[in-house]
Each structure stands twice: as C-alpha cells, then as structure tokens.
Short mmCIF file of C-alpha atoms in Angstrom, two decimals:
data_model
loop_
_atom_site.label_atom_id
_atom_site.label_comp_id
_atom_site.label_asym_id
_atom_site.label_seq_id
_atom_site.Cartn_x
_atom_site.Cartn_y
_atom_site.Cartn_z
CA MET A 230 -5.28 5.07 20.91
CA ALA A 231 -3.88 8.34 19.61
CA ALA A 232 -6.08 10.24 17.18
CA ALA A 233 -5.18 10.13 13.52
CA ARG A 234 -4.06 13.35 11.95
CA PRO A 235 -4.03 14.39 8.30
CA CYS A 236 -0.76 14.04 6.45
CA GLN A 237 0.26 15.08 2.96
CA ALA A 238 3.38 13.00 2.51
CA VAL A 239 5.96 10.88 4.22
CA VAL A 240 9.59 11.47 3.24
CA ILE A 241 12.99 10.27 4.39
CA ASN A 242 14.50 12.53 7.03
CA PRO A 243 17.83 13.68 5.49
CA ALA A 244 19.25 14.36 8.96
CA ARG A 245 18.49 10.83 10.17
CA PRO A 246 18.68 8.22 7.38
CA GLY A 247 16.08 5.51 7.77
CA CYS A 248 13.72 7.87 9.66
CA PHE A 249 10.70 9.65 8.25
CA LEU A 250 9.20 13.14 8.42
CA TYR A 251 5.43 13.76 8.35
CA TYR A 252 4.09 16.85 6.57
CA PRO A 253 0.52 17.80 7.58
CA GLN A 254 -2.17 19.37 5.43
CA ASN A 255 -5.82 20.25 5.93
CA GLU A 256 -7.15 17.53 3.65
CA GLY A 257 -5.34 14.28 2.94
CA VAL A 258 -4.70 10.73 3.98
CA GLU A 259 -5.45 9.95 7.61
CA LEU A 260 -2.33 8.46 9.18
CA PRO A 261 -2.56 6.80 12.61
CA MET A 262 0.46 7.71 14.70
CA GLU A 263 1.13 4.48 16.62
CA PRO A 264 4.74 3.24 16.11
CA HIS A 265 3.89 0.26 13.88
CA ALA A 266 0.96 1.87 12.08
CA ALA A 267 2.51 5.25 11.36
CA VAL A 268 3.28 4.47 7.71
CA PRO A 269 0.43 2.76 5.83
CA LYS A 270 1.60 0.09 3.40
CA ARG A 271 0.50 1.90 0.24
CA VAL A 272 2.24 5.14 1.27
CA VAL A 273 5.38 3.21 2.14
CA SER A 274 5.44 1.10 -0.99
CA LYS A 275 4.50 3.66 -3.60
CA GLY A 276 5.91 6.80 -1.98
CA LEU A 277 9.21 5.62 -0.48
CA PHE A 278 9.93 2.48 -2.45
CA ASP A 279 13.40 2.89 -3.98
CA LEU A 280 15.41 -0.27 -4.52
CA GLY A 281 18.30 1.83 -5.76
CA GLN A 282 18.83 3.05 -2.18
CA GLY A 283 17.99 -0.08 -0.20
CA LEU A 284 15.22 -2.42 0.87
CA LEU A 285 12.33 -1.00 2.86
CA LEU A 286 11.55 -3.06 5.98
CA GLU A 287 7.83 -2.34 6.09
CA ASP A 288 6.99 -3.53 9.60
CA LEU A 289 9.78 -1.34 10.99
CA GLY A 290 9.39 1.66 8.69
CA GLN A 291 13.17 1.54 8.20
CA ASN A 292 15.37 1.28 5.14
CA LEU A 293 18.04 -1.43 4.94
CA PRO A 294 20.66 0.51 2.94
CA TRP A 295 22.85 -1.05 0.32
CA SER A 296 26.53 -1.29 1.23
CA CYS A 297 25.73 -1.29 4.95
CA SER A 298 27.84 -3.40 7.32
CA THR A 299 26.68 -6.54 9.11
CA GLY A 300 26.55 -4.45 12.29
CA THR A 301 24.12 -1.95 10.76
CA ALA A 302 21.96 -4.78 9.42
CA ARG A 303 21.81 -6.37 12.89
CA LEU A 304 20.80 -3.05 14.46
CA LEU A 305 17.85 -2.85 12.07
CA LEU A 306 16.80 -6.51 11.87
CA GLY A 307 18.12 -7.92 15.14
CA PRO A 308 20.45 -10.91 15.46
CA GLU A 309 20.42 -13.19 12.45
CA HIS A 310 18.60 -16.54 12.68
CA GLN A 311 21.27 -18.32 10.62
CA ARG A 312 24.80 -17.60 9.44
CA PRO A 313 25.79 -20.27 6.89
CA ASP A 314 29.13 -18.57 6.22
CA ARG A 315 30.99 -15.31 6.87
CA GLU A 316 29.30 -13.44 4.05
CA THR A 317 25.72 -14.70 4.55
CA LEU A 318 23.17 -13.68 7.21
CA VAL A 319 19.57 -14.95 7.29
CA TRP A 320 16.56 -13.32 8.99
CA ASN A 321 12.89 -14.32 9.16
CA PRO A 322 10.20 -13.24 8.95
CA VAL A 323 10.72 -9.86 7.28
CA ARG A 324 7.94 -7.92 5.52
CA CYS A 325 9.11 -6.12 2.38
CA LEU A 326 8.34 -5.58 -1.31
CA ASP A 327 4.82 -4.26 -0.76
CA GLY A 328 3.65 -6.72 1.87
CA LEU A 329 5.52 -9.96 1.15
CA GLU A 330 6.56 -11.73 4.35
CA CYS A 331 9.87 -13.34 3.49
CA HIS A 332 12.89 -15.31 4.53
CA LEU A 333 15.59 -12.71 3.88
CA THR A 334 19.22 -13.60 3.14
CA GLY A 335 21.80 -10.82 2.98
CA LYS A 336 25.07 -11.29 1.09
CA PHE A 337 27.89 -9.15 2.47
CA LEU A 338 30.72 -9.06 -0.04
CA ARG A 339 34.15 -7.45 -0.26
CA ASP A 340 34.86 -5.09 -3.16
CA GLY A 341 38.57 -5.78 -2.63
CA PRO A 342 40.82 -7.93 -0.42
CA ASP A 343 41.36 -5.08 2.04
CA GLU A 344 37.75 -3.86 2.05
CA ARG A 345 35.12 -4.54 4.71
CA ARG A 346 32.14 -6.73 3.88
CA ARG A 347 29.13 -4.71 2.73
CA LEU A 348 25.56 -5.64 1.77
CA ARG A 349 25.60 -6.20 -1.99
CA MET A 350 22.65 -8.54 -2.57
CA VAL A 351 19.49 -9.75 -0.84
CA GLU A 352 17.68 -13.01 -1.53
CA PHE A 353 14.00 -13.34 -0.62
CA VAL A 354 11.63 -16.30 -0.37
CA PRO A 355 8.01 -15.36 0.43
CA TYR A 356 6.59 -17.23 3.44
CA GLU A 357 2.95 -17.46 2.38
CA LYS A 358 3.88 -19.09 -0.92
CA LEU A 359 6.17 -21.77 0.54
CA LYS A 360 3.57 -24.55 0.51
CA ALA A 361 2.30 -23.81 -2.99
CA ALA A 362 3.43 -25.90 -5.94
CA VAL A 363 6.34 -24.40 -7.85
CA VAL A 364 4.47 -23.08 -10.90
CA PRO A 365 1.58 -21.42 -8.98
CA LYS A 366 4.10 -19.99 -6.52
CA TYR A 367 6.25 -18.59 -9.32
CA LEU A 368 3.27 -17.06 -11.13
CA LEU A 369 1.70 -15.56 -7.97
CA VAL A 370 4.87 -13.77 -6.90
CA ARG A 371 5.64 -12.73 -10.47
CA GLN A 372 2.21 -11.10 -10.68
CA HIS A 373 2.84 -9.33 -7.37
CA LEU A 374 6.19 -7.99 -8.60
CA VAL A 375 4.66 -6.84 -11.90
CA GLY A 376 2.21 -4.77 -9.87
CA LEU A 377 5.14 -3.21 -8.02
CA LEU A 378 7.84 -2.93 -10.70
CA GLY A 379 5.98 -3.13 -14.02
CA GLU A 380 6.51 -5.73 -16.74
CA PRO A 381 9.84 -7.62 -16.71
CA THR A 382 12.57 -6.47 -19.05
CA LEU A 383 13.47 -10.12 -19.74
CA GLU A 384 11.92 -13.46 -18.83
CA LYS A 385 11.67 -17.16 -19.60
CA GLU A 386 8.22 -18.64 -19.03
CA PRO A 387 7.65 -22.06 -17.41
CA GLY A 388 7.96 -24.89 -19.92
CA ASP A 389 8.61 -28.62 -19.85
CA SER A 390 11.58 -27.96 -17.59
CA LEU A 391 10.85 -25.51 -14.77
CA ALA A 392 14.49 -25.00 -13.80
CA GLY A 393 15.78 -21.86 -15.47
CA THR A 394 12.39 -20.13 -15.51
CA PHE A 395 12.87 -16.49 -14.52
CA SER A 396 11.58 -12.92 -14.66
CA ARG A 397 14.09 -10.08 -14.56
CA TRP A 398 13.64 -6.36 -13.95
CA ASP A 399 16.77 -4.46 -14.96
CA THR A 400 17.05 -0.70 -14.37
CA GLU A 401 19.89 1.80 -14.08
CA ALA A 402 19.70 1.66 -10.27
CA TYR A 403 18.92 -2.00 -9.48
CA LEU A 404 18.25 -5.49 -10.79
CA VAL A 405 15.48 -7.78 -9.51
CA LEU A 406 15.41 -11.47 -10.37
CA TRP A 407 12.61 -13.96 -9.58
CA LYS A 408 13.49 -17.48 -10.66
CA VAL A 409 13.02 -21.23 -10.34
CA VAL A 410 16.15 -23.11 -9.29
CA SER A 411 16.91 -26.80 -8.83
CA LYS A 412 18.79 -27.94 -5.74
CA ARG A 413 19.41 -31.57 -4.86
CA GLY A 414 16.78 -32.61 -7.36
CA LEU A 415 14.10 -30.31 -5.91
CA GLU A 416 12.80 -27.20 -7.63
CA HIS A 417 11.95 -24.07 -5.68
CA CYS A 418 11.57 -20.32 -6.20
CA VAL A 419 13.88 -17.60 -4.97
CA GLY A 420 14.24 -13.88 -5.64
CA GLN A 421 17.32 -11.67 -5.71
CA LEU A 422 17.73 -7.91 -5.33
CA TRP A 423 20.93 -6.28 -6.62
CA PRO A 424 21.90 -2.59 -6.47
CA LYS A 425 23.93 -1.12 -9.32
CA PRO A 426 26.79 -1.21 -10.09
CA LEU A 427 26.84 -5.00 -9.98
CA PRO A 428 29.88 -6.79 -8.50
CA GLY A 429 32.20 -8.53 -10.92
CA ASN A 430 31.13 -12.04 -9.91
CA TYR A 431 27.37 -11.42 -9.88
CA LEU A 432 26.70 -13.90 -12.71
CA GLU A 433 28.11 -16.74 -10.61
CA MET A 434 25.75 -15.84 -7.78
CA MET A 435 22.71 -15.76 -10.07
CA ILE A 436 22.99 -19.46 -10.92
#
C-alpha cells in the first residue's frame, strides 16, 4: 500500500474537467493515494460538492456534468442497466450525495427540436432505504439531505395522506426535491436533482 501524504485541499483540475489536483502542505489531512481512496468522503462532499455544476460520483471521484450527452454519461458510469425510453438511462448502484448508494436515473432532454439530448435532471432512490416503510424512509433521507443542504426552503410534512409529502431545496443554481409519490396504488420515495435554469416542462416531470 502506498504511504499517505499530507494534503491541504483537493480541487477540480481546470485543464481536465472531472479530474482533481492535490495540493500538499506540511500539516493537514492525511490522504491515501490509492485510486478509489484518494478522495475521502468528507473532503469530496464538503469541499467539491456543487450541484450547480453536476453530480459528484463519489466512488469514482468524477463529476457527472449537467448538460452532458448520453455518450459522456456512459463513459463515466458505464453502460446503462435500463433504458425505458430514448430520454431515460438508469444506472445502479451509484454512490452520491455524501454517501447515499442509489438507483440513478438520468433524463436527457432536448432544449429545442433540433438540439441534441442533454442531461437536465437526475432522479435518485437510495438503496439502503428501499426496504424501510415509506415514512421512516422519507424522514431518514430528509435528515441526511438537511445535513448536506441545510433546512428545506419549502416542504409538506407527512399527514393522513402520504402522497404529496415533499421537501424542496431551491437555490439560484439548482433545485433538489425529495418526495413521496403514489404509483399503481403503492407509495414510494424518490428524489430529483435539477440544475438551473429549469426546462419549460419541469413541473410536469415533478408530478
């Protein structure tokens, strides 16, 4: 095993998007230099976490940039596990959002009839919470997101009817939605990540 060496910070390499530069110092965090351990989770999440630019793929130490093509997404994540339609690709498992292992669904939309499809939204469903009941699952992930993003800007707490329960984090750069939805009579939780500006039909896709 290679010896750890002190490192002051980890930043995105401007010459190679999605790659990182390591800046050493005499005293600081010890960073092991193996490929999959080179960026500790806390440094990644708190130092490089920027949903306005894309979604950090924590196991890979790579950023999935907004507006990327399906080809770029496949280079980063590998071949999709499902493709329900032309605009939807599904991968699993993917670790993101400060350690959540998720089913990840990318929505590649056209901004105009002559435009290429680009990544405009990501849906996430955390793996480890799949077997939990809906309310505990919703509250556990909400608490995790509060630790990462702060308190929601808008939310509807669980009541007599769980469907429609949501927490929403709305900033100038991105929108995050964690919600309970009902499909075929069954309720389940799903999250959505949207970069700004939002597409014109985003409200239809939030239902």
